Amino acid sequence: MAFVRYYVGDVVQMKKSHPCGSDQWEIRRIGTDFLIVCNGCGHQLLMPRPKFEKAVKKIVSRLPEIE
């Protein structure tokens, strides 16, 4: 399995959708736990890293890198 690096501000698509119907989440905090926010309703969720990495389907968008 390839190592994927996540950054604050990335929007990821999860394998399961949120009850509001959205499956896209924005990453707000990275560390042992990830703080993610639903793009549909704004619900915040604190998720352990192993569970987060298993639940991510793909990275939808990234913020442009600042030089």
mmCIF file with all atom_site columns, C-alpha atoms in Angstrom:
data_model
loop_
_atom_site.group_PDB
_atom_site.id
_atom_site.type_symbol
_atom_site.label_atom_id
_atom_site.label_alt_id
_atom_site.label_comp_id
_atom_site.label_asym_id
_atom_site.label_entity_id
_atom_site.label_seq_id
_atom_site.pdbx_PDB_ins_code
_atom_site.Cartn_x
_atom_site.Cartn_y
_atom_site.Cartn_z
_atom_site.occupancy
_atom_site.B_iso_or_equiv
_atom_site.pdbx_formal_charge
_atom_site.auth_seq_id
_atom_site.auth_comp_id
_atom_site.auth_asym_id
_atom_site.auth_atom_id
_atom_site.pdbx_PDB_model_num
ATOM 1  C CA . MET A 1 1  ? 0.000   0.000  0.000  1.00 0.00 ? 1  MET A CA 1
ATOM 2  C CA . ALA A 1 2  ? 1.345   3.426  -0.949 1.00 0.00 ? 2  ALA A CA 1
ATOM 3  C CA . PHE A 1 3  ? 1.834   6.092  1.702  1.00 0.00 ? 3  PHE A CA 1
ATOM 4  C CA . VAL A 1 4  ? -0.533  9.027  1.149  1.00 0.00 ? 4  VAL A CA 1
ATOM 5  C CA . ARG A 1 5  ? 0.233   12.420 2.671  1.00 0.00 ? 5  ARG A CA 1
ATOM 6  C CA . TYR A 1 6  ? -2.732  14.511 3.784  1.00 0.00 ? 6  TYR A CA 1
ATOM 7  C CA . TYR A 1 7  ? -2.701  18.268 4.388  1.00 0.00 ? 7  TYR A CA 1
ATOM 8  C CA . VAL A 1 8  ? -4.979  20.685 6.234  1.00 0.00 ? 8  VAL A CA 1
ATOM 9  C CA . GLY A 1 9  ? -7.500  22.040 3.720  1.00 0.00 ? 9  GLY A CA 1
ATOM 10 C CA . ASP A 1 10 ? -7.656  18.886 1.576  1.00 0.00 ? 10 ASP A CA 1
ATOM 11 C CA . VAL A 1 11 ? -11.139 17.731 0.594  1.00 0.00 ? 11 VAL A CA 1
ATOM 12 C CA . VAL A 1 12 ? -11.500 13.951 0.657  1.00 0.00 ? 12 VAL A CA 1
ATOM 13 C CA . GLN A 1 13 ? -14.239 11.608 -0.492 1.00 0.00 ? 13 GLN A CA 1
ATOM 14 C CA . MET A 1 14 ? -15.158 8.930  2.042  1.00 0.00 ? 14 MET A CA 1
ATOM 15 C CA . LYS A 1 15 ? -16.360 5.408  1.228  1.00 0.00 ? 15 LYS A CA 1
ATOM 16 C CA . LYS A 1 16 ? -19.618 5.941  3.147  1.00 0.00 ? 16 LYS A CA 1
ATOM 17 C CA . SER A 1 17 ? -21.750 9.050  2.886  1.00 0.00 ? 17 SER A CA 1
ATOM 18 C CA . HIS A 1 18 ? -22.837 11.157 5.864  1.00 0.00 ? 18 HIS A CA 1
ATOM 19 C CA . PRO A 1 19 ? -26.555 11.022 6.836  1.00 0.00 ? 19 PRO A CA 1
ATOM 20 C CA . CYS A 1 20 ? -26.959 14.490 5.247  1.00 0.00 ? 20 CYS A CA 1
ATOM 21 C CA . GLY A 1 21 ? -26.092 12.880 1.879  1.00 0.00 ? 21 GLY A CA 1
ATOM 22 C CA . SER A 1 22 ? -22.618 14.352 1.349  1.00 0.00 ? 22 SER A CA 1
ATOM 23 C CA . ASP A 1 23 ? -19.555 12.123 1.061  1.00 0.00 ? 23 ASP A CA 1
ATOM 24 C CA . GLN A 1 24 ? -16.988 14.952 0.911  1.00 0.00 ? 24 GLN A CA 1
ATOM 25 C CA . TRP A 1 25 ? -15.140 16.142 3.994  1.00 0.00 ? 25 TRP A CA 1
ATOM 26 C CA . GLU A 1 26 ? -12.538 18.887 4.568  1.00 0.00 ? 26 GLU A CA 1
ATOM 27 C CA . ILE A 1 27 ? -9.520  18.121 6.754  1.00 0.00 ? 27 ILE A CA 1
ATOM 28 C CA . ARG A 1 28 ? -9.090  20.711 9.514  1.00 0.00 ? 28 ARG A CA 1
ATOM 29 C CA . ARG A 1 29 ? -6.521  19.044 11.798 1.00 0.00 ? 29 ARG A CA 1
ATOM 30 C CA . ILE A 1 30 ? -3.902  16.347 11.296 1.00 0.00 ? 30 ILE A CA 1
ATOM 31 C CA . GLY A 1 31 ? -2.063  14.274 13.877 1.00 0.00 ? 31 GLY A CA 1
ATOM 32 C CA . THR A 1 32 ? -2.853  11.095 15.749 1.00 0.00 ? 32 THR A CA 1
ATOM 33 C CA . ASP A 1 33 ? -6.491  12.040 15.139 1.00 0.00 ? 33 ASP A CA 1
ATOM 34 C CA . PHE A 1 34 ? -8.003  13.832 12.150 1.00 0.00 ? 34 PHE A CA 1
ATOM 35 C CA . LEU A 1 35 ? -10.589 16.595 12.584 1.00 0.00 ? 35 LEU A CA 1
ATOM 36 C CA . ILE A 1 36 ? -12.800 16.565 9.492  1.00 0.00 ? 36 ILE A CA 1
ATOM 37 C CA . VAL A 1 37 ? -15.803 18.726 8.615  1.00 0.00 ? 37 VAL A CA 1
ATOM 38 C CA . CYS A 1 38 ? -18.692 17.604 6.404  1.00 0.00 ? 38 CYS A CA 1
ATOM 39 C CA . ASN A 1 39 ? -19.039 19.799 3.303  1.00 0.00 ? 39 ASN A CA 1
ATOM 40 C CA . GLY A 1 40 ? -22.800 19.196 3.275  1.00 0.00 ? 40 GLY A CA 1
ATOM 41 C CA . CYS A 1 41 ? -23.911 20.207 6.770  1.00 0.00 ? 41 CYS A CA 1
ATOM 42 C CA . GLY A 1 42 ? -20.765 21.375 8.599  1.00 0.00 ? 42 GLY A CA 1
ATOM 43 C CA . HIS A 1 43 ? -20.737 18.540 11.163 1.00 0.00 ? 43 HIS A CA 1
ATOM 44 C CA . GLN A 1 44 ? -17.307 18.060 12.777 1.00 0.00 ? 44 GLN A CA 1
ATOM 45 C CA . LEU A 1 45 ? -15.875 14.613 13.442 1.00 0.00 ? 45 LEU A CA 1
ATOM 46 C CA . LEU A 1 46 ? -12.691 13.592 15.258 1.00 0.00 ? 46 LEU A CA 1
ATOM 47 C CA . MET A 1 47 ? -11.436 10.313 13.790 1.00 0.00 ? 47 MET A CA 1
ATOM 48 C CA . PRO A 1 48 ? -8.352  8.212  14.676 1.00 0.00 ? 48 PRO A CA 1
ATOM 49 C CA . ARG A 1 49 ? -5.723  8.075  11.900 1.00 0.00 ? 49 ARG A CA 1
ATOM 50 C CA . PRO A 1 50 ? -6.012  4.319  11.100 1.00 0.00 ? 50 PRO A CA 1
ATOM 51 C CA . LYS A 1 51 ? -9.809  4.530  10.813 1.00 0.00 ? 51 LYS A CA 1
ATOM 52 C CA . PHE A 1 52 ? -9.559  7.707  8.688  1.00 0.00 ? 52 PHE A CA 1
ATOM 53 C CA . GLU A 1 53 ? -7.012  6.216  6.274  1.00 0.00 ? 53 GLU A CA 1
ATOM 54 C CA . LYS A 1 54 ? -9.185  3.132  5.832  1.00 0.00 ? 54 LYS A CA 1
ATOM 55 C CA . ALA A 1 55 ? -12.354 5.207  5.229  1.00 0.00 ? 55 ALA A CA 1
ATOM 56 C CA . VAL A 1 56 ? -10.919 7.578  2.578  1.00 0.00 ? 56 VAL A CA 1
ATOM 57 C CA . LYS A 1 57 ? -11.773 6.746  -1.022 1.00 0.00 ? 57 LYS A CA 1
ATOM 58 C CA . LYS A 1 58 ? -9.823  9.535  -2.764 1.00 0.00 ? 58 LYS A CA 1
ATOM 59 C CA . ILE A 1 59 ? -8.564  13.098 -2.448 1.00 0.00 ? 59 ILE A CA 1
ATOM 60 C CA . VAL A 1 60 ? -10.982 15.387 -4.293 1.00 0.00 ? 60 VAL A CA 1
ATOM 61 C CA . SER A 1 61 ? -9.049  18.664 -4.096 1.00 0.00 ? 61 SER A CA 1
ATOM 62 C CA . ARG A 1 62 ? -5.904  20.114 -2.598 1.00 0.00 ? 62 ARG A CA 1
ATOM 63 C CA . LEU A 1 63 ? -5.007  23.674 -1.716 1.00 0.00 ? 63 LEU A CA 1
ATOM 64 C CA . PRO A 1 64 ? -2.241  25.082 -3.937 1.00 0.00 ? 64 PRO A CA 1
ATOM 65 C CA . GLU A 1 65 ? 1.182   24.870 -2.291 1.00 0.00 ? 65 GLU A CA 1
ATOM 66 C CA . ILE A 1 66 ? 2.688   28.120 -1.055 1.00 0.00 ? 66 ILE A CA 1
ATOM 67 C CA . GLU A 1 67 ? 6.305   28.589 -2.140 1.00 0.00 ? 67 GLU A CA 1
#
